[in-house]
CSV table of C-alpha atoms in Angstrom, one decimal:
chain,number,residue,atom,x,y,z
A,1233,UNK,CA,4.5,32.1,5.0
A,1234,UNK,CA,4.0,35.3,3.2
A,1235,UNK,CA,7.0,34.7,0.9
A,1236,UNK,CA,6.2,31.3,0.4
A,1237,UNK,CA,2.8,31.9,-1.3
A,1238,UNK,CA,4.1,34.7,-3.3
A,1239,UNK,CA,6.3,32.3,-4.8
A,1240,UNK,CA,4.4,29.4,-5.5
A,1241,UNK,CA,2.0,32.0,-7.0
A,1242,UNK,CA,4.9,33.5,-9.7
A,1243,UNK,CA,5.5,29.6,-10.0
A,1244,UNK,CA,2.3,28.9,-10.6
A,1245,UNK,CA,2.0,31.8,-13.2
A,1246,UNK,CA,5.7,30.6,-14.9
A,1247,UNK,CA,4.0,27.2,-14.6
A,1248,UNK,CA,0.4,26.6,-14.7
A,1249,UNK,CA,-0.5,23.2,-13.5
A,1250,UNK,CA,-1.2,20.6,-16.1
A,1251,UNK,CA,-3.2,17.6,-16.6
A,1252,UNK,CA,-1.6,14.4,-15.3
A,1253,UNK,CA,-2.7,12.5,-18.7
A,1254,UNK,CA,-1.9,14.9,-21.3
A,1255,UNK,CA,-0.6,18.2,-20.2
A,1256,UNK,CA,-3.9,20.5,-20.7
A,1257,UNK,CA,-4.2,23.1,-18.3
A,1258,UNK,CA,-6.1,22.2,-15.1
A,1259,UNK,CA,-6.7,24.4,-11.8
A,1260,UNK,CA,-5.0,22.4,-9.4
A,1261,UNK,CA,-1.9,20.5,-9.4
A,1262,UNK,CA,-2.0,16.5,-9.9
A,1263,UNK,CA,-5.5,16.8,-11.5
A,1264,UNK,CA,-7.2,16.1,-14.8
A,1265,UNK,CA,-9.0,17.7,-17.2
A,1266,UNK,CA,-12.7,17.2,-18.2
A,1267,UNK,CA,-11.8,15.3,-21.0
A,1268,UNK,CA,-8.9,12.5,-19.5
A,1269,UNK,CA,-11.4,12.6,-16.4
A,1270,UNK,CA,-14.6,11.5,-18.3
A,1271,UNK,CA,-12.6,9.0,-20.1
A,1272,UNK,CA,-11.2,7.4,-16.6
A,1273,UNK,CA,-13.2,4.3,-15.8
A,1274,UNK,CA,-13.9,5.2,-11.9
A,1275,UNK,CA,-15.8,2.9,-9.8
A,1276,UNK,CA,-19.4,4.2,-9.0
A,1277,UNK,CA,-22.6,2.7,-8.0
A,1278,UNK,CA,-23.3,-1.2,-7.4
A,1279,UNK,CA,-19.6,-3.2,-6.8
A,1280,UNK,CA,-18.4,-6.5,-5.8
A,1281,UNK,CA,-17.8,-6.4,-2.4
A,1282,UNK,CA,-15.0,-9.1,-2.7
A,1283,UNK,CA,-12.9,-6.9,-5.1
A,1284,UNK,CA,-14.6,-3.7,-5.9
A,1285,UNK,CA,-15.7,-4.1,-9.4
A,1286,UNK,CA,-18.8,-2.8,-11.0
A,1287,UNK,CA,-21.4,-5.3,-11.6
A,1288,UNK,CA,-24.3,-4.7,-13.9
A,1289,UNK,CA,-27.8,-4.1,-13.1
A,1290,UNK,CA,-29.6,-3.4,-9.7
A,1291,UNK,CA,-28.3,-5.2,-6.6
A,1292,UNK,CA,-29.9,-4.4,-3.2
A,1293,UNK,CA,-27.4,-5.9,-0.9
A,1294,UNK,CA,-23.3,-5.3,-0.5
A,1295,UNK,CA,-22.7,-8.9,-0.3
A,1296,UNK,CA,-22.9,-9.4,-4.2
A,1297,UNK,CA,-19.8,-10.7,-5.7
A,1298,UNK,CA,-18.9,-10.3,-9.6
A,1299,UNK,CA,-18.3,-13.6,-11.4
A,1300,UNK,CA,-14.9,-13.7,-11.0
A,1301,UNK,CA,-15.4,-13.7,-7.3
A,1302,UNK,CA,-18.1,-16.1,-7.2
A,1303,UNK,CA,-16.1,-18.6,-9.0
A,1304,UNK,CA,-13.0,-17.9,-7.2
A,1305,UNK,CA,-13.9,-17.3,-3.6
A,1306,UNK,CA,-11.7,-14.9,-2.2
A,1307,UNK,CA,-9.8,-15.4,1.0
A,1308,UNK,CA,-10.2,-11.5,2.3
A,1309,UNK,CA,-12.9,-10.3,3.8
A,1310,UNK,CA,-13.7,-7.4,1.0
A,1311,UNK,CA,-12.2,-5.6,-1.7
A,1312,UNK,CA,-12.7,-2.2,-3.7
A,1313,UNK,CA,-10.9,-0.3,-6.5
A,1314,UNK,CA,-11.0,3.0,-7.5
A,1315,UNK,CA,-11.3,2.4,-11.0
A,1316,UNK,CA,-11.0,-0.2,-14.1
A,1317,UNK,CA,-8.1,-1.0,-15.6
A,1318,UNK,CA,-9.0,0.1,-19.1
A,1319,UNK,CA,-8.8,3.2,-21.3
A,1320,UNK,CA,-6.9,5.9,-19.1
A,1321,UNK,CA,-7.4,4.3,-16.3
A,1322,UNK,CA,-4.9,1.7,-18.3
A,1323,UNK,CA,-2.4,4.2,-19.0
A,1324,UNK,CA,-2.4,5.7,-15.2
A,1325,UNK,CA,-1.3,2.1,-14.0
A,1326,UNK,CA,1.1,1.7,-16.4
A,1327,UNK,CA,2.6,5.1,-16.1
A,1328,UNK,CA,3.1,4.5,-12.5
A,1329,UNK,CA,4.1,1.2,-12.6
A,1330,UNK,CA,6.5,1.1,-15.7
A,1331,UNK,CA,6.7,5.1,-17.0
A,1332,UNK,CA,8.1,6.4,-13.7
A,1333,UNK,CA,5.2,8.6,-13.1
A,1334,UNK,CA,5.7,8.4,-9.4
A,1335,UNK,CA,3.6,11.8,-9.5
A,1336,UNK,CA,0.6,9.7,-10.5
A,1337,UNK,CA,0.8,8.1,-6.9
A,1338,UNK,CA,-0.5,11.4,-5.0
A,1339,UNK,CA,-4.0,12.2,-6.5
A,1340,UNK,CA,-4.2,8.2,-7.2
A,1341,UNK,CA,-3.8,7.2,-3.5
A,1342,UNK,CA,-6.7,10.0,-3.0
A,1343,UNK,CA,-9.1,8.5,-5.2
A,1344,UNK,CA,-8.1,4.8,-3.5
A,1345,UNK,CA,-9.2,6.2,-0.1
A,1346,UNK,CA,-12.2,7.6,-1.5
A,1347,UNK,CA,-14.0,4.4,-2.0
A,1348,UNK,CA,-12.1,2.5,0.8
A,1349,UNK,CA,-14.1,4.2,3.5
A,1350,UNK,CA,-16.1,1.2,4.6
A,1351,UNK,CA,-13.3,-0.7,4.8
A,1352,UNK,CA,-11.5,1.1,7.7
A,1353,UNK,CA,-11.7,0.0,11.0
A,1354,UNK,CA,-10.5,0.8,14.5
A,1355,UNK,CA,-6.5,0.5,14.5
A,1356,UNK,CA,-6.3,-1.3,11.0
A,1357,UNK,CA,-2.5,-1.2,9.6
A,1358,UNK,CA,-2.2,-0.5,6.1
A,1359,UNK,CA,0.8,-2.6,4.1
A,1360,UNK,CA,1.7,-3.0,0.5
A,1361,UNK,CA,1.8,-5.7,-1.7
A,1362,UNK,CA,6.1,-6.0,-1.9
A,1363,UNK,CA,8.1,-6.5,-4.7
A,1364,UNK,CA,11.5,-9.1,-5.2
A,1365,UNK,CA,14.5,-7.0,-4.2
A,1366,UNK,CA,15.9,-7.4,-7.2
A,1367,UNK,CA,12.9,-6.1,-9.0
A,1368,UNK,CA,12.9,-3.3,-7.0
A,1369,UNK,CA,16.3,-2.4,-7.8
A,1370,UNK,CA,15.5,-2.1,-11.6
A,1371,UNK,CA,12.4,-0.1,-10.9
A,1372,UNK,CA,13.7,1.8,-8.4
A,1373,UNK,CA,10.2,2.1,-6.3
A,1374,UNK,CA,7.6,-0.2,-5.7
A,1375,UNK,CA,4.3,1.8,-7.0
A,1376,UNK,CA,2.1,-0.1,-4.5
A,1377,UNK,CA,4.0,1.2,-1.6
A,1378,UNK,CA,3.9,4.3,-3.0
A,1379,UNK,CA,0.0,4.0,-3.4
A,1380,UNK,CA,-0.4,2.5,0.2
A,1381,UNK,CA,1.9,5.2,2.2
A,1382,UNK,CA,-0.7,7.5,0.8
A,1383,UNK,CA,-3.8,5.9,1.6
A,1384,UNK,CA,-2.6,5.8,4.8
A,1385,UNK,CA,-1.9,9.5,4.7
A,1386,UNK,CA,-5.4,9.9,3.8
A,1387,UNK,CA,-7.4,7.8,6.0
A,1388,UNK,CA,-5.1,8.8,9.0
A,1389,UNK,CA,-4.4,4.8,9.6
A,1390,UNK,CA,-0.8,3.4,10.4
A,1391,UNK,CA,1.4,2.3,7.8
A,1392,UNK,CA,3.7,-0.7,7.5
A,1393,UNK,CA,6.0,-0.7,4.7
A,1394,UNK,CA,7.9,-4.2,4.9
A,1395,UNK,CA,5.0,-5.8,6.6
A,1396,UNK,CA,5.0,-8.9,3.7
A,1397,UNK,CA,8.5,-9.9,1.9
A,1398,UNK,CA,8.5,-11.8,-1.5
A,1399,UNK,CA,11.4,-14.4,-0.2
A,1400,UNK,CA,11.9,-15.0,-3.9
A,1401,UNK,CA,11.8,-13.5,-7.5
A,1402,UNK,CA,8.5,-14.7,-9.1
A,1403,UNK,CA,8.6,-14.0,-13.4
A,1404,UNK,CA,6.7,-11.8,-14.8
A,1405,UNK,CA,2.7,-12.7,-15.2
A,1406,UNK,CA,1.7,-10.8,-18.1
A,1407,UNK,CA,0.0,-13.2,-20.0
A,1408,UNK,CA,-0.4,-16.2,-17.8
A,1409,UNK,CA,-3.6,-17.7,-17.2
A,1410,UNK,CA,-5.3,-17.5,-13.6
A,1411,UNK,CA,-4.3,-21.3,-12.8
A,1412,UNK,CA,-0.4,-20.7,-13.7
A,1413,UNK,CA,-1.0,-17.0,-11.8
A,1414,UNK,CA,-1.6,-18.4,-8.2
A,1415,UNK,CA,0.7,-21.8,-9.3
A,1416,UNK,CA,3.5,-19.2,-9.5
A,1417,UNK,CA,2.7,-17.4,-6.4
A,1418,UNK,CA,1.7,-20.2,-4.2
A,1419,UNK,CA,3.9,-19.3,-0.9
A,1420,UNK,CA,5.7,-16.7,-2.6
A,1421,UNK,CA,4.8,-14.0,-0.1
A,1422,UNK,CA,5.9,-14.1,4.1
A,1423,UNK,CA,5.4,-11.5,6.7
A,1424,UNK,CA,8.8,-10.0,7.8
A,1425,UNK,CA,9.9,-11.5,10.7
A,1426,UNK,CA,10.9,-8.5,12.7
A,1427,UNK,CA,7.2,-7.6,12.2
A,1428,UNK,CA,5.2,-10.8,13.0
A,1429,UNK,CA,3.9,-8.9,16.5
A,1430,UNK,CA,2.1,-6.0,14.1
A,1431,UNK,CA,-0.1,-8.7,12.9
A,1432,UNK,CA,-1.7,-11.1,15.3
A,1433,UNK,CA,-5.0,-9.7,16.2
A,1434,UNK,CA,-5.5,-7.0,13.8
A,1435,UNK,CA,-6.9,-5.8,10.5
A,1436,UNK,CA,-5.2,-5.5,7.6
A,1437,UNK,CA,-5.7,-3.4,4.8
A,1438,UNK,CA,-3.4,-4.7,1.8
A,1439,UNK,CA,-2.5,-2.7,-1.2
A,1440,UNK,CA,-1.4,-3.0,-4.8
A,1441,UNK,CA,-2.0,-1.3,-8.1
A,1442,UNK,CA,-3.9,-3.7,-9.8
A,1443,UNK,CA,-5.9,-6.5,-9.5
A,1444,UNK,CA,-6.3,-9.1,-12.5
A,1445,UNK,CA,-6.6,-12.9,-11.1
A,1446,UNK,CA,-6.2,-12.0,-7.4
A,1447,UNK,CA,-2.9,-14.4,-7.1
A,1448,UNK,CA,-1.2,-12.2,-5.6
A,1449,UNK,CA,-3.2,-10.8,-2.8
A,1450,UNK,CA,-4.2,-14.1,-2.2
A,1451,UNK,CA,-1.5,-14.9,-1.7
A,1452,UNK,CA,-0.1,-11.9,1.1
A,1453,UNK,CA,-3.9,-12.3,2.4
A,1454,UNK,CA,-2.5,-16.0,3.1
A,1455,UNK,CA,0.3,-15.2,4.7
A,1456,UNK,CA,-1.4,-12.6,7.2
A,1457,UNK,CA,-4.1,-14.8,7.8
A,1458,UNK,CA,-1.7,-17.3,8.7
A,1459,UNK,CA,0.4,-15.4,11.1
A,1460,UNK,CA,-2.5,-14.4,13.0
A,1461,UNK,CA,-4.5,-11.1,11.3
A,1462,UNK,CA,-7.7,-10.9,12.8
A,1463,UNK,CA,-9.0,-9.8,9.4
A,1464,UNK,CA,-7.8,-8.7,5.5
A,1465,UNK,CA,-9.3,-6.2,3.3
A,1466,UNK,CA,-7.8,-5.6,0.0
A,1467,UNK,CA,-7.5,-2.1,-1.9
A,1468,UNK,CA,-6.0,-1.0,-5.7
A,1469,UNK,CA,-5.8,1.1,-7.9
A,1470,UNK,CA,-7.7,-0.6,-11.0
A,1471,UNK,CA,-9.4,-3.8,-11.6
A,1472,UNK,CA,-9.1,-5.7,-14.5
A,1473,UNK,CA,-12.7,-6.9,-15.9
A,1474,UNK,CA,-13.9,-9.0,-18.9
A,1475,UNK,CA,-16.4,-6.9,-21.3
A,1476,UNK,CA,-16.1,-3.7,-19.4
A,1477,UNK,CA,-18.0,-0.6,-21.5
A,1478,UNK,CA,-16.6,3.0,-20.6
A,1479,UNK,CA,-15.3,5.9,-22.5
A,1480,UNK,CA,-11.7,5.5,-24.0
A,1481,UNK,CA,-11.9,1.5,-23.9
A,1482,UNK,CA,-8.4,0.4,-24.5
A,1483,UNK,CA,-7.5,-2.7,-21.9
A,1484,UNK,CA,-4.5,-4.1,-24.2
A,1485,UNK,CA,-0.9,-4.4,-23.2
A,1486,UNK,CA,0.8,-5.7,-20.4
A,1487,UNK,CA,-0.1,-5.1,-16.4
């Protein structure tokens, strides 16, 4: 044990940690700076407690829903999100989820489990949204498994990797509206058969990286509702909202 902190300590002082966002030097490893962390749009104070998103103003209850939500009734019980997909909150998801910046998964899964507290209960099982195989193959990871596995880690709560399947290879959403979104998903997700048993009777906590529609976890909610989960909570990464305000706005590009 010795040896081992006397070297990560000449590591540390041949390579100081550095901000995940742009290199400056931090204290710890897998953190950020002042500056990329003021200009990441975390979730704080009044939500949506269908998806986690902040809503404006004063609201005195936890059973407001942003207007998204109200006009798309969800069908999981309730949501949250660490933080909203714009400025570098934007370029954490897409660093993960197209820059191979499997690094960003560690501290991101931290702040995830952070604001998913209220969510837990007694036994729940924690699965990720899953990608097409193929898909997979190209990327070479699926970033909400990543994510999930460690939330998991982090709330101490059981993990189920291949809980859902995506039986086949849905195209790419970017830029599709929210009708041709769930159109395209409608039944694309199934639990795995060899798995069916982890499901009936339990609560589910499902996991992806971002949430713009809600297609697809409606769509994985469906298909545990179906095969018998007592209940379905949804966590990501980052929201995607309409007018959002926050330091380092930038909510361009593909998701």
């Amino acid at each position: 044990m010795r040896v081992a902190r006397v070297l990560q300590t000449g590591l540390r002082l041949v390579y100081p940690p550095g901000c995940l966002t742009c290199n400056a030097l931090v204290e710890t490893d897998q953190g950020l700076c002042g500056r990329c962390w003021r200009e990441t749009p975390f979730v704080g104070g009044s939500i949506c407690d269908a998806c986690g998103a902040p809503l404006v103003g004063d609201f005195a209850t936890c059973e407001d829903r942003c207007d998204d939500c109200l006009s798309m009734p969800r069908p999981w019980r309730s949501g949250r999100t660490a933080m909203v997909y714009g400025g570098n909150g934007r370029r954490i998801v897409l660093g993960l989820k197209h820059g191979d910046r499997m690094d960003f998964a560690t501290p991101a899964a931290k702040w995830m489990a952070r604001v998913a507290g209220d969510l837990v209960r007694p036994g729940m099982l924690i699965a990720p949204v899953p990608l097409h195989w193929r898909r997979r193959v190209k990327r070479r990871y699926n970033q909400s498994l990543l994510l999930g596995r460690g939330a998991a880690r982090a709330l101490e709560l059981p993990f189920c990797p291949d809980l859902l399947l995506r039986r086949h290879q849905t195209p790419v959403l970017d830029g599709k509206g929210r009708a041709e979104r769930f159109a395209t998903l409608d039944s694309a997700l199934t639990i795995h058969p060899r798995r069916a048993a982890m499901v009936k009777g339990r609560a589910i906590l499902l996991v992806d990286d971002v949430m713009t529609s809600g297609a697809t976890l409606s769509a994985g909610t469906e298909a545990l509702l179906r095969a018998g989960a007592a209940s379905v909570c949804v966590l990501t990464l980052a929201r995607a909202v309409k007018d959002a305000t926050f330091p380092g706005k930038d909510t361009g590009g593909p998701i």
